[in-house]
């Protein structure tokens, strides 16, 4: 895997949270390994974080690269008011 990733957090109309993890395949990694890498990430997240994300392994260079600090977490869930 490459060093670039993004975490997208959303909430469906039923109130369930959803996590999409986009990861850079990495330079030199065969495109045919994307499914295998995705399954490994799902397994690790499920057993270490108790979260089952959707994983999208993208082409090397598809995620933005910058010399500055990258934005990695995109949380579009509606924030509920605390009563």
JSON list of N, CA and C in Angstrom, two decimals:
[
{"chain": "A", "resi": 1, "resn": "UNK", "atom": "N", "xyz": [0.84, -1.19, 0.00]},
{"chain": "A", "resi": 1, "resn": "UNK", "atom": "CA", "xyz": [0.00, 0.00, 0.00]},
{"chain": "A", "resi": 1, "resn": "UNK", "atom": "C", "xyz": [0.87, 1.24, 0.00]},
{"chain": "A", "resi": 2, "resn": "UNK", "atom": "N", "xyz": [0.30, 2.31, -0.53]},
{"chain": "A", "resi": 2, "resn": "UNK", "atom": "CA", "xyz": [0.99, 3.59, -0.51]},
{"chain": "A", "resi": 2, "resn": "UNK", "atom": "C", "xyz": [0.78, 4.28, 0.82]},
{"chain": "A", "resi": 3, "resn": "UNK", "atom": "N", "xyz": [1.28, 5.49, 0.93]},
{"chain": "A", "resi": 3, "resn": "UNK", "atom": "CA", "xyz": [1.18, 6.22, 2.20]},
{"chain": "A", "resi": 3, "resn": "UNK", "atom": "C", "xyz": [-0.02, 7.16, 2.25]},
{"chain": "A", "resi": 4, "resn": "UNK", "atom": "N", "xyz": [-0.78, 7.27, 1.18]},
{"chain": "A", "resi": 4, "resn": "UNK", "atom": "CA", "xyz": [-1.92, 8.17, 1.16]},
{"chain": "A", "resi": 4, "resn": "UNK", "atom": "C", "xyz": [-3.22, 7.42, 1.45]},
{"chain": "A", "resi": 5, "resn": "UNK", "atom": "N", "xyz": [-4.09, 8.05, 2.24]},
{"chain": "A", "resi": 5, "resn": "UNK", "atom": "CA", "xyz": [-5.40, 7.46, 2.54]},
{"chain": "A", "resi": 5, "resn": "UNK", "atom": "C", "xyz": [-6.37, 8.58, 2.88]},
{"chain": "A", "resi": 6, "resn": "UNK", "atom": "N", "xyz": [-7.65, 8.27, 2.81]},
{"chain": "A", "resi": 6, "resn": "UNK", "atom": "CA", "xyz": [-8.71, 9.18, 3.24]},
{"chain": "A", "resi": 6, "resn": "UNK", "atom": "C", "xyz": [-9.77, 8.36, 3.95]},
{"chain": "A", "resi": 7, "resn": "UNK", "atom": "N", "xyz": [-10.37, 8.95, 4.98]},
{"chain": "A", "resi": 7, "resn": "UNK", "atom": "CA", "xyz": [-11.48, 8.33, 5.70]},
{"chain": "A", "resi": 7, "resn": "UNK", "atom": "C", "xyz": [-12.70, 9.22, 5.50]},
{"chain": "A", "resi": 8, "resn": "UNK", "atom": "N", "xyz": [-13.77, 8.64, 4.95]},
{"chain": "A", "resi": 8, "resn": "UNK", "atom": "CA", "xyz": [-15.01, 9.37, 4.71]},
{"chain": "A", "resi": 8, "resn": "UNK", "atom": "C", "xyz": [-16.09, 8.80, 5.64]},
{"chain": "A", "resi": 9, "resn": "UNK", "atom": "N", "xyz": [-16.61, 9.64, 6.53]},
{"chain": "A", "resi": 9, "resn": "UNK", "atom": "CA", "xyz": [-17.65, 9.23, 7.48]},
{"chain": "A", "resi": 9, "resn": "UNK", "atom": "C", "xyz": [-18.97, 9.86, 7.07]},
{"chain": "A", "resi": 10, "resn": "UNK", "atom": "N", "xyz": [-20.01, 9.03, 6.95]},
{"chain": "A", "resi": 10, "resn": "UNK", "atom": "CA", "xyz": [-21.34, 9.50, 6.58]},
{"chain": "A", "resi": 10, "resn": "UNK", "atom": "C", "xyz": [-22.37, 8.83, 7.48]},
{"chain": "A", "resi": 11, "resn": "UNK", "atom": "N", "xyz": [-23.59, 9.32, 7.43]},
{"chain": "A", "resi": 11, "resn": "UNK", "atom": "CA", "xyz": [-24.69, 8.71, 8.18]},
{"chain": "A", "resi": 11, "resn": "UNK", "atom": "C", "xyz": [-25.86, 8.52, 7.23]},
{"chain": "A", "resi": 12, "resn": "UNK", "atom": "N", "xyz": [-26.42, 7.32, 7.21]},
{"chain": "A", "resi": 12, "resn": "UNK", "atom": "CA", "xyz": [-27.55, 7.05, 6.32]},
{"chain": "A", "resi": 12, "resn": "UNK", "atom": "C", "xyz": [-28.84, 7.59, 6.93]},
{"chain": "A", "resi": 13, "resn": "UNK", "atom": "N", "xyz": [-29.92, 7.65, 6.16]},
{"chain": "A", "resi": 13, "resn": "UNK", "atom": "CA", "xyz": [-31.19, 8.18, 6.68]},
{"chain": "A", "resi": 13, "resn": "UNK", "atom": "C", "xyz": [-31.71, 7.42, 7.90]},
{"chain": "A", "resi": 14, "resn": "UNK", "atom": "N", "xyz": [-31.33, 6.17, 8.06]},
{"chain": "A", "resi": 14, "resn": "UNK", "atom": "CA", "xyz": [-31.75, 5.39, 9.21]},
{"chain": "A", "resi": 14, "resn": "UNK", "atom": "C", "xyz": [-30.93, 5.64, 10.46]},
{"chain": "A", "resi": 15, "resn": "UNK", "atom": "N", "xyz": [-29.91, 6.50, 10.35]},
{"chain": "A", "resi": 15, "resn": "UNK", "atom": "CA", "xyz": [-29.10, 6.85, 11.52]},
{"chain": "A", "resi": 15, "resn": "UNK", "atom": "C", "xyz": [-27.85, 6.02, 11.70]},
{"chain": "A", "resi": 16, "resn": "UNK", "atom": "N", "xyz": [-27.58, 5.11, 10.77]},
{"chain": "A", "resi": 16, "resn": "UNK", "atom": "CA", "xyz": [-26.38, 4.27, 10.88]},
{"chain": "A", "resi": 16, "resn": "UNK", "atom": "C", "xyz": [-25.18, 4.98, 10.27]},
{"chain": "A", "resi": 17, "resn": "UNK", "atom": "N", "xyz": [-24.07, 4.91, 10.99]},
{"chain": "A", "resi": 17, "resn": "UNK", "atom": "CA", "xyz": [-22.83, 5.50, 10.50]},
{"chain": "A", "resi": 17, "resn": "UNK", "atom": "C", "xyz": [-22.18, 4.57, 9.49]},
{"chain": "A", "resi": 18, "resn": "UNK", "atom": "N", "xyz": [-21.46, 5.17, 8.56]},
{"chain": "A", "resi": 18, "resn": "UNK", "atom": "CA", "xyz": [-20.79, 4.41, 7.50]},
{"chain": "A", "resi": 18, "resn": "UNK", "atom": "C", "xyz": [-19.38, 4.98, 7.33]},
{"chain": "A", "resi": 19, "resn": "UNK", "atom": "N", "xyz": [-18.41, 4.10, 7.16]},
{"chain": "A", "resi": 19, "resn": "UNK", "atom": "CA", "xyz": [-17.03, 4.52, 6.95]},
{"chain": "A", "resi": 19, "resn": "UNK", "atom": "C", "xyz": [-16.53, 3.98, 5.62]},
{"chain": "A", "resi": 20, "resn": "UNK", "atom": "N", "xyz": [-16.03, 4.88, 4.78]},
{"chain": "A", "resi": 20, "resn": "UNK", "atom": "CA", "xyz": [-15.38, 4.51, 3.54]},
{"chain": "A", "resi": 20, "resn": "UNK", "atom": "C", "xyz": [-13.91, 4.87, 3.70]},
{"chain": "A", "resi": 21, "resn": "UNK", "atom": "N", "xyz": [-13.05, 3.90, 3.53]},
{"chain": "A", "resi": 21, "resn": "UNK", "atom": "CA", "xyz": [-11.61, 4.11, 3.62]},
{"chain": "A", "resi": 21, "resn": "UNK", "atom": "C", "xyz": [-11.02, 3.99, 2.22]},
{"chain": "A", "resi": 22, "resn": "UNK", "atom": "N", "xyz": [-10.48, 5.09, 1.72]},
{"chain": "A", "resi": 22, "resn": "UNK", "atom": "CA", "xyz": [-9.82, 5.08, 0.41]},
{"chain": "A", "resi": 22, "resn": "UNK", "atom": "C", "xyz": [-8.32, 5.01, 0.66]},
{"chain": "A", "resi": 23, "resn": "UNK", "atom": "N", "xyz": [-7.67, 4.02, 0.08]},
{"chain": "A", "resi": 23, "resn": "UNK", "atom": "CA", "xyz": [-6.24, 3.84, 0.28]},
{"chain": "A", "resi": 23, "resn": "UNK", "atom": "C", "xyz": [-5.53, 3.79, -1.07]},
{"chain": "A", "resi": 24, "resn": "UNK", "atom": "N", "xyz": [-4.35, 4.34, -1.09]},
{"chain": "A", "resi": 24, "resn": "UNK", "atom": "CA", "xyz": [-3.51, 4.36, -2.28]},
{"chain": "A", "resi": 24, "resn": "UNK", "atom": "C", "xyz": [-2.90, 2.97, -2.46]},
{"chain": "A", "resi": 25, "resn": "UNK", "atom": "N", "xyz": [-3.01, 2.42, -3.66]},
{"chain": "A", "resi": 25, "resn": "UNK", "atom": "CA", "xyz": [-2.51, 1.07, -3.91]},
{"chain": "A", "resi": 25, "resn": "UNK", "atom": "C", "xyz": [-1.00, 0.99, -3.71]},
{"chain": "A", "resi": 26, "resn": "UNK", "atom": "N", "xyz": [-0.30, 2.01, -3.97]},
{"chain": "A", "resi": 26, "resn": "UNK", "atom": "CA", "xyz": [1.15, 2.01, -3.81]},
{"chain": "A", "resi": 26, "resn": "UNK", "atom": "C", "xyz": [1.84, 1.80, -5.14]},
{"chain": "A", "resi": 27, "resn": "UNK", "atom": "N", "xyz": [2.93, 2.48, -5.29]},
{"chain": "A", "resi": 27, "resn": "UNK", "atom": "CA", "xyz": [3.69, 2.40, -6.54]},
{"chain": "A", "resi": 27, "resn": "UNK", "atom": "C", "xyz": [4.28, 1.01, -6.68]},
{"chain": "A", "resi": 28, "resn": "UNK", "atom": "N", "xyz": [4.10, 0.40, -7.84]},
{"chain": "A", "resi": 28, "resn": "UNK", "atom": "CA", "xyz": [4.67, -0.91, -8.10]},
{"chain": "A", "resi": 28, "resn": "UNK", "atom": "C", "xyz": [3.81, -2.08, -7.66]},
{"chain": "A", "resi": 29, "resn": "UNK", "atom": "N", "xyz": [2.69, -1.82, -6.98]},
{"chain": "A", "resi": 29, "resn": "UNK", "atom": "CA", "xyz": [1.79, -2.90, -6.56]},
{"chain": "A", "resi": 29, "resn": "UNK", "atom": "C", "xyz": [0.86, -3.23, -7.72]},
{"chain": "A", "resi": 30, "resn": "UNK", "atom": "N", "xyz": [0.76, -4.50, -8.04]},
{"chain": "A", "resi": 30, "resn": "UNK", "atom": "CA", "xyz": [-0.06, -4.94, -9.17]},
{"chain": "A", "resi": 30, "resn": "UNK", "atom": "C", "xyz": [-1.53, -4.59, -8.95]},
{"chain": "A", "resi": 31, "resn": "UNK", "atom": "N", "xyz": [-2.21, -4.08, -9.98]},
{"chain": "A", "resi": 31, "resn": "UNK", "atom": "CA", "xyz": [-3.64, -3.76, -9.87]},
{"chain": "A", "resi": 31, "resn": "UNK", "atom": "C", "xyz": [-4.48, -4.96, -9.46]},
{"chain": "A", "resi": 32, "resn": "UNK", "atom": "N", "xyz": [-4.08, -6.15, -9.83]},
{"chain": "A", "resi": 32, "resn": "UNK", "atom": "CA", "xyz": [-4.84, -7.35, -9.50]},
{"chain": "A", "resi": 32, "resn": "UNK", "atom": "C", "xyz": [-4.86, -7.68, -8.01]},
{"chain": "A", "resi": 33, "resn": "UNK", "atom": "N", "xyz": [-4.02, -7.02, -7.23]},
{"chain": "A", "resi": 33, "resn": "UNK", "atom": "CA", "xyz": [-3.99, -7.27, -5.78]},
{"chain": "A", "resi": 33, "resn": "UNK", "atom": "C", "xyz": [-4.93, -6.37, -5.00]},
{"chain": "A", "resi": 34, "resn": "UNK", "atom": "N", "xyz": [-5.64, -5.47, -5.68]},
{"chain": "A", "resi": 34, "resn": "UNK", "atom": "CA", "xyz": [-6.49, -4.50, -4.98]},
{"chain": "A", "resi": 34, "resn": "UNK", "atom": "C", "xyz": [-7.54, -5.17, -4.10]},
{"chain": "A", "resi": 35, "resn": "UNK", "atom": "N", "xyz": [-8.22, -6.19, -4.62]},
{"chain": "A", "resi": 35, "resn": "UNK", "atom": "CA", "xyz": [-9.25, -6.88, -3.83]},
{"chain": "A", "resi": 35, "resn": "UNK", "atom": "C", "xyz": [-8.65, -7.55, -2.60]},
{"chain": "A", "resi": 36, "resn": "UNK", "atom": "N", "xyz": [-7.51, -8.20, -2.78]},
{"chain": "A", "resi": 36, "resn": "UNK", "atom": "CA", "xyz": [-6.83, -8.87, -1.67]},
{"chain": "A", "resi": 36, "resn": "UNK", "atom": "C", "xyz": [-6.44, -7.86, -0.59]},
{"chain": "A", "resi": 37, "resn": "UNK", "atom": "N", "xyz": [-5.87, -6.75, -1.01]},
{"chain": "A", "resi": 37, "resn": "UNK", "atom": "CA", "xyz": [-5.47, -5.72, -0.05]},
{"chain": "A", "resi": 37, "resn": "UNK", "atom": "C", "xyz": [-6.68, -5.15, 0.68]},
{"chain": "A", "resi": 38, "resn": "UNK", "atom": "N", "xyz": [-7.77, -4.93, -0.04]},
{"chain": "A", "resi": 38, "resn": "UNK", "atom": "CA", "xyz": [-8.99, -4.44, 0.58]},
{"chain": "A", "resi": 38, "resn": "UNK", "atom": "C", "xyz": [-9.53, -5.39, 1.63]},
{"chain": "A", "resi": 39, "resn": "UNK", "atom": "N", "xyz": [-9.51, -6.68, 1.33]},
{"chain": "A", "resi": 39, "resn": "UNK", "atom": "CA", "xyz": [-9.98, -7.68, 2.31]},
{"chain": "A", "resi": 39, "resn": "UNK", "atom": "C", "xyz": [-9.09, -7.69, 3.55]},
{"chain": "A", "resi": 40, "resn": "UNK", "atom": "N", "xyz": [-7.78, -7.55, 3.37]},
{"chain": "A", "resi": 40, "resn": "UNK", "atom": "CA", "xyz": [-6.87, -7.52, 4.51]},
{"chain": "A", "resi": 40, "resn": "UNK", "atom": "C", "xyz": [-7.13, -6.30, 5.40]},
{"chain": "A", "resi": 41, "resn": "UNK", "atom": "N", "xyz": [-7.39, -5.17, 4.79]},
{"chain": "A", "resi": 41, "resn": "UNK", "atom": "CA", "xyz": [-7.68, -3.95, 5.56]},
{"chain": "A", "resi": 41, "resn": "UNK", "atom": "C", "xyz": [-8.99, -4.10, 6.32]},
{"chain": "A", "resi": 42, "resn": "UNK", "atom": "N", "xyz": [-10.01, -4.64, 5.68]},
{"chain": "A", "resi": 42, "resn": "UNK", "atom": "CA", "xyz": [-11.30, -4.86, 6.35]},
{"chain": "A", "resi": 42, "resn": "UNK", "atom": "C", "xyz": [-11.12, -5.79, 7.54]},
{"chain": "A", "resi": 43, "resn": "UNK", "atom": "N", "xyz": [-10.39, -6.89, 7.36]},
{"chain": "A", "resi": 43, "resn": "UNK", "atom": "CA", "xyz": [-10.16, -7.86, 8.43]},
{"chain": "A", "resi": 43, "resn": "UNK", "atom": "C", "xyz": [-9.46, -7.18, 9.61]},
{"chain": "A", "resi": 44, "resn": "UNK", "atom": "N", "xyz": [-8.39, -6.44, 9.32]},
{"chain": "A", "resi": 44, "resn": "UNK", "atom": "CA", "xyz": [-7.62, -5.79, 10.39]},
{"chain": "A", "resi": 44, "resn": "UNK", "atom": "C", "xyz": [-8.46, -4.76, 11.13]},
{"chain": "A", "resi": 45, "resn": "UNK", "atom": "N", "xyz": [-9.20, -3.92, 10.40]},
{"chain": "A", "resi": 45, "resn": "UNK", "atom": "CA", "xyz": [-10.03, -2.91, 11.04]},
{"chain": "A", "resi": 45, "resn": "UNK", "atom": "C", "xyz": [-11.10, -3.56, 11.91]},
{"chain": "A", "resi": 46, "resn": "UNK", "atom": "N", "xyz": [-11.72, -4.61, 11.40]},
{"chain": "A", "resi": 46, "resn": "UNK", "atom": "CA", "xyz": [-12.79, -5.28, 12.14]},
{"chain": "A", "resi": 46, "resn": "UNK", "atom": "C", "xyz": [-12.28, -5.88, 13.45]},
{"chain": "A", "resi": 47, "resn": "UNK", "atom": "N", "xyz": [-11.09, -6.47, 13.42]},
{"chain": "A", "resi": 47, "resn": "UNK", "atom": "CA", "xyz": [-10.58, -7.15, 14.61]},
{"chain": "A", "resi": 47, "resn": "UNK", "atom": "C", "xyz": [-9.81, -6.24, 15.56]},
{"chain": "A", "resi": 48, "resn": "UNK", "atom": "N", "xyz": [-9.25, -5.16, 15.08]},
{"chain": "A", "resi": 48, "resn": "UNK", "atom": "CA", "xyz": [-8.50, -4.27, 15.97]},
{"chain": "A", "resi": 48, "resn": "UNK", "atom": "C", "xyz": [-9.30, -3.05, 16.41]},
{"chain": "A", "resi": 49, "resn": "UNK", "atom": "N", "xyz": [-10.17, -2.56, 15.53]},
{"chain": "A", "resi": 49, "resn": "UNK", "atom": "CA", "xyz": [-10.94, -1.35, 15.84]},
{"chain": "A", "resi": 49, "resn": "UNK", "atom": "C", "xyz": [-12.41, -1.62, 16.09]},
{"chain": "A", "resi": 50, "resn": "UNK", "atom": "N", "xyz": [-12.86, -2.85, 15.83]},
{"chain": "A", "resi": 50, "resn": "UNK", "atom": "CA", "xyz": [-14.26, -3.24, 15.97]},
{"chain": "A", "resi": 50, "resn": "UNK", "atom": "C", "xyz": [-15.16, -2.41, 15.04]},
{"chain": "A", "resi": 51, "resn": "UNK", "atom": "N", "xyz": [-14.64, -2.07, 13.88]},
{"chain": "A", "resi": 51, "resn": "UNK", "atom": "CA", "xyz": [-15.35, -1.31, 12.85]},
{"chain": "A", "resi": 51, "resn": "UNK", "atom": "C", "xyz": [-15.16, -2.05, 11.54]},
{"chain": "A", "resi": 52, "resn": "UNK", "atom": "N", "xyz": [-16.22, -2.17, 10.76]},
{"chain": "A", "resi": 52, "resn": "UNK", "atom": "CA", "xyz": [-16.11, -2.80, 9.44]},
{"chain": "A", "resi": 52, "resn": "UNK", "atom": "C", "xyz": [-16.31, -1.73, 8.38]},
{"chain": "A", "resi": 53, "resn": "UNK", "atom": "N", "xyz": [-15.20, -1.20, 7.84]},
{"chain": "A", "resi": 53, "resn": "UNK", "atom": "CA", "xyz": [-15.32, -0.15, 6.83]},
{"chain": "A", "resi": 53, "resn": "UNK", "atom": "C", "xyz": [-15.55, -0.73, 5.44]},
{"chain": "A", "resi": 54, "resn": "UNK", "atom": "N", "xyz": [-16.03, 0.12, 4.55]},
{"chain": "A", "resi": 54, "resn": "UNK", "atom": "CA", "xyz": [-15.98, -0.19, 3.13]},
{"chain": "A", "resi": 54, "resn": "UNK", "atom": "C", "xyz": [-14.60, 0.30, 2.68]},
{"chain": "A", "resi": 55, "resn": "UNK", "atom": "N", "xyz": [-13.89, -0.50, 1.90]},
{"chain": "A", "resi": 55, "resn": "UNK", "atom": "CA", "xyz": [-12.54, -0.13, 1.49]},
{"chain": "A", "resi": 55, "resn": "UNK", "atom": "C", "xyz": [-12.48, 0.00, -0.03]},
{"chain": "A", "resi": 56, "resn": "UNK", "atom": "N", "xyz": [-11.89, 1.09, -0.48]},
{"chain": "A", "resi": 56, "resn": "UNK", "atom": "CA", "xyz": [-11.68, 1.31, -1.90]},
{"chain": "A", "resi": 56, "resn": "UNK", "atom": "C", "xyz": [-10.18, 1.52, -2.12]},
{"chain": "A", "resi": 57, "resn": "UNK", "atom": "N", "xyz": [-9.54, 0.56, -2.78]},
{"chain": "A", "resi": 57, "resn": "UNK", "atom": "CA", "xyz": [-8.12, 0.68, -3.10]},
{"chain": "A", "resi": 57, "resn": "UNK", "atom": "C", "xyz": [-8.04, 1.39, -4.45]},
{"chain": "A", "resi": 58, "resn": "UNK", "atom": "N", "xyz": [-7.44, 2.58, -4.45]},
{"chain": "A", "resi": 58, "resn": "UNK", "atom": "CA", "xyz": [-7.40, 3.40, -5.66]},
{"chain": "A", "resi": 58, "resn": "UNK", "atom": "C", "xyz": [-6.01, 3.34, -6.30]},
{"chain": "A", "resi": 59, "resn": "UNK", "atom": "N", "xyz": [-5.95, 3.75, -7.56]},
{"chain": "A", "resi": 59, "resn": "UNK", "atom": "CA", "xyz": [-4.69, 3.76, -8.31]},
{"chain": "A", "resi": 59, "resn": "UNK", "atom": "C", "xyz": [-3.66, 4.64, -7.60]},
{"chain": "A", "resi": 60, "resn": "UNK", "atom": "N", "xyz": [-2.40, 4.28, -7.75]},
{"chain": "A", "resi": 60, "resn": "UNK", "atom": "CA", "xyz": [-1.33, 5.10, -7.21]},
{"chain": "A", "resi": 60, "resn": "UNK", "atom": "C", "xyz": [-1.43, 6.50, -7.82]},
{"chain": "A", "resi": 61, "resn": "UNK", "atom": "N", "xyz": [-1.42, 7.52, -6.98]},
{"chain": "A", "resi": 61, "resn": "UNK", "atom": "CA", "xyz": [-1.49, 8.90, -7.44]},
{"chain": "A", "resi": 61, "resn": "UNK", "atom": "C", "xyz": [-2.89, 9.46, -7.55]},
{"chain": "A", "resi": 62, "resn": "UNK", "atom": "N", "xyz": [-3.92, 8.63, -7.32]},
{"chain": "A", "resi": 62, "resn": "UNK", "atom": "CA", "xyz": [-5.31, 9.11, -7.43]},
{"chain": "A", "resi": 62, "resn": "UNK", "atom": "C", "xyz": [-5.70, 10.02, -6.27]},
{"chain": "A", "resi": 63, "resn": "UNK", "atom": "N", "xyz": [-5.10, 9.80, -5.11]},
{"chain": "A", "resi": 63, "resn": "UNK", "atom": "CA", "xyz": [-5.39, 10.65, -3.95]},
{"chain": "A", "resi": 63, "resn": "UNK", "atom": "C", "xyz": [-4.44, 11.85, -3.97]},
{"chain": "A", "resi": 64, "resn": "UNK", "atom": "N", "xyz": [-4.93, 13.02, -3.53]},
{"chain": "A", "resi": 64, "resn": "UNK", "atom": "CA", "xyz": [-4.09, 14.21, -3.58]},
{"chain": "A", "resi": 64, "resn": "UNK", "atom": "C", "xyz": [-2.84, 14.09, -2.72]},
{"chain": "A", "resi": 65, "resn": "UNK", "atom": "N", "xyz": [-1.77, 14.63, -3.25]},
{"chain": "A", "resi": 65, "resn": "UNK", "atom": "CA", "xyz": [-0.51, 14.68, -2.52]},
{"chain": "A", "resi": 65, "resn": "UNK", "atom": "C", "xyz": [-0.14, 16.15, -2.36]},
{"chain": "A", "resi": 66, "resn": "UNK", "atom": "N", "xyz": [0.44, 16.46, -1.22]},
{"chain": "A", "resi": 66, "resn": "UNK", "atom": "CA", "xyz": [0.82, 17.85, -0.96]},
{"chain": "A", "resi": 66, "resn": "UNK", "atom": "C", "xyz": [2.06, 17.87, -0.08]},
{"chain": "A", "resi": 67, "resn": "UNK", "atom": "N", "xyz": [2.77, 18.98, -0.10]},
{"chain": "A", "resi": 67, "resn": "UNK", "atom": "CA", "xyz": [3.93, 19.15, 0.77]},
{"chain": "A", "resi": 67, "resn": "UNK", "atom": "C", "xyz": [3.48, 19.54, 2.18]},
{"chain": "A", "resi": 68, "resn": "UNK", "atom": "N", "xyz": [2.24, 19.96, 2.29]},
{"chain": "A", "resi": 68, "resn": "UNK", "atom": "CA", "xyz": [1.68, 20.35, 3.58]},
{"chain": "A", "resi": 68, "resn": "UNK", "atom": "C", "xyz": [0.92, 19.18, 4.18]},
{"chain": "A", "resi": 69, "resn": "UNK", "atom": "N", "xyz": [0.34, 19.43, 5.33]},
{"chain": "A", "resi": 69, "resn": "UNK", "atom": "CA", "xyz": [-0.46, 18.41, 6.00]},
{"chain": "A", "resi": 69, "resn": "UNK", "atom": "C", "xyz": [-1.72, 18.12, 5.18]},
{"chain": "A", "resi": 70, "resn": "UNK", "atom": "N", "xyz": [-1.93, 16.86, 4.84]},
{"chain": "A", "resi": 70, "resn": "UNK", "atom": "CA", "xyz": [-3.10, 16.46, 4.04]},
{"chain": "A", "resi": 70, "resn": "UNK", "atom": "C", "xyz": [-4.33, 16.34, 4.91]},
{"chain": "A", "resi": 71, "resn": "UNK", "atom": "N", "xyz": [-5.49, 16.67, 4.35]},
{"chain": "A", "resi": 71, "resn": "UNK", "atom": "CA", "xyz": [-6.75, 16.40, 5.04]},
{"chain": "A", "resi": 71, "resn": "UNK", "atom": "C", "xyz": [-7.10, 14.95, 4.77]},
{"chain": "A", "resi": 72, "resn": "UNK", "atom": "N", "xyz": [-7.22, 14.16, 5.81]},
{"chain": "A", "resi": 72, "resn": "UNK", "atom": "CA", "xyz": [-7.44, 12.73, 5.66]},
{"chain": "A", "resi": 72, "resn": "UNK", "atom": "C", "xyz": [-8.82, 12.27, 6.11]},
{"chain": "A", "resi": 73, "resn": "UNK", "atom": "N", "xyz": [-9.46, 13.03, 6.99]},
{"chain": "A", "resi": 73, "resn": "UNK", "atom": "CA", "xyz": [-10.77, 12.62, 7.51]},
{"chain": "A", "resi": 73, "resn": "UNK", "atom": "C", "xyz": [-11.82, 13.62, 7.03]},
{"chain": "A", "resi": 74, "resn": "UNK", "atom": "N", "xyz": [-12.86, 13.07, 6.38]},
{"chain": "A", "resi": 74, "resn": "UNK", "atom": "CA", "xyz": [-13.97, 13.87, 5.87]},
{"chain": "A", "resi": 74, "resn": "UNK", "atom": "C", "xyz": [-15.24, 13.37, 6.55]},
{"chain": "A", "resi": 75, "resn": "UNK", "atom": "N", "xyz": [-15.75, 14.14, 7.51]},
{"chain": "A", "resi": 75, "resn": "UNK", "atom": "CA", "xyz": [-16.90, 13.73, 8.31]},
{"chain": "A", "resi": 75, "resn": "UNK", "atom": "C", "xyz": [-18.10, 14.57, 7.89]},
{"chain": "A", "resi": 76, "resn": "UNK", "atom": "N", "xyz": [-19.03, 13.96, 7.16]},
{"chain": "A", "resi": 76, "resn": "UNK", "atom": "CA", "xyz": [-20.21, 14.69, 6.69]},
{"chain": "A", "resi": 76, "resn": "UNK", "atom": "C", "xyz": [-21.47, 14.29, 7.46]},
{"chain": "A", "resi": 77, "resn": "UNK", "atom": "N", "xyz": [-21.29, 13.61, 8.59]},
{"chain": "A", "resi": 77, "resn": "UNK", "atom": "CA", "xyz": [-22.46, 13.23, 9.38]},
{"chain": "A", "resi": 77, "resn": "UNK", "atom": "C", "xyz": [-23.09, 14.47, 10.00]},
{"chain": "A", "resi": 78, "resn": "UNK", "atom": "N", "xyz": [-24.39, 14.39, 10.19]},
{"chain": "A", "resi": 78, "resn": "UNK", "atom": "CA", "xyz": [-25.11, 15.49, 10.85]},
{"chain": "A", "resi": 78, "resn": "UNK", "atom": "C", "xyz": [-24.80, 15.40, 12.33]},
{"chain": "A", "resi": 79, "resn": "UNK", "atom": "N", "xyz": [-24.38, 16.51, 12.90]},
{"chain": "A", "resi": 79, "resn": "UNK", "atom": "CA", "xyz": [-24.06, 16.54, 14.33]},
{"chain": "A", "resi": 79, "resn": "UNK", "atom": "C", "xyz": [-25.36, 16.70, 15.11]},
{"chain": "A", "resi": 80, "resn": "UNK", "atom": "N", "xyz": [-25.61, 15.75, 15.99]},
{"chain": "A", "resi": 80, "resn": "UNK", "atom": "CA", "xyz": [-26.80, 15.81, 16.84]},
{"chain": "A", "resi": 80, "resn": "UNK", "atom": "C", "xyz": [-26.54, 16.72, 18.03]},
{"chain": "A", "resi": 81, "resn": "UNK", "atom": "N", "xyz": [-27.54, 17.48, 18.42]},
{"chain": "A", "resi": 81, "resn": "UNK", "atom": "CA", "xyz": [-27.43, 18.33, 19.60]},
{"chain": "A", "resi": 81, "resn": "UNK", "atom": "C", "xyz": [-27.46, 17.48, 20.85]},
{"chain": "A", "resi": 82, "resn": "UNK", "atom": "N", "xyz": [-26.64, 17.84, 21.80]},
{"chain": "A", "resi": 82, "resn": "UNK", "atom": "CA", "xyz": [-26.64, 17.14, 23.08]},
{"chain": "A", "resi": 82, "resn": "UNK", "atom": "C", "xyz": [-27.62, 17.86, 23.99]},
{"chain": "A", "resi": 83, "resn": "UNK", "atom": "N", "xyz": [-28.56, 17.09, 24.55]},
{"chain": "A", "resi": 83, "resn": "UNK", "atom": "CA", "xyz": [-29.58, 17.68, 25.41]},
{"chain": "A", "resi": 83, "resn": "UNK", "atom": "C", "xyz": [-29.25, 17.37, 26.84]}
]
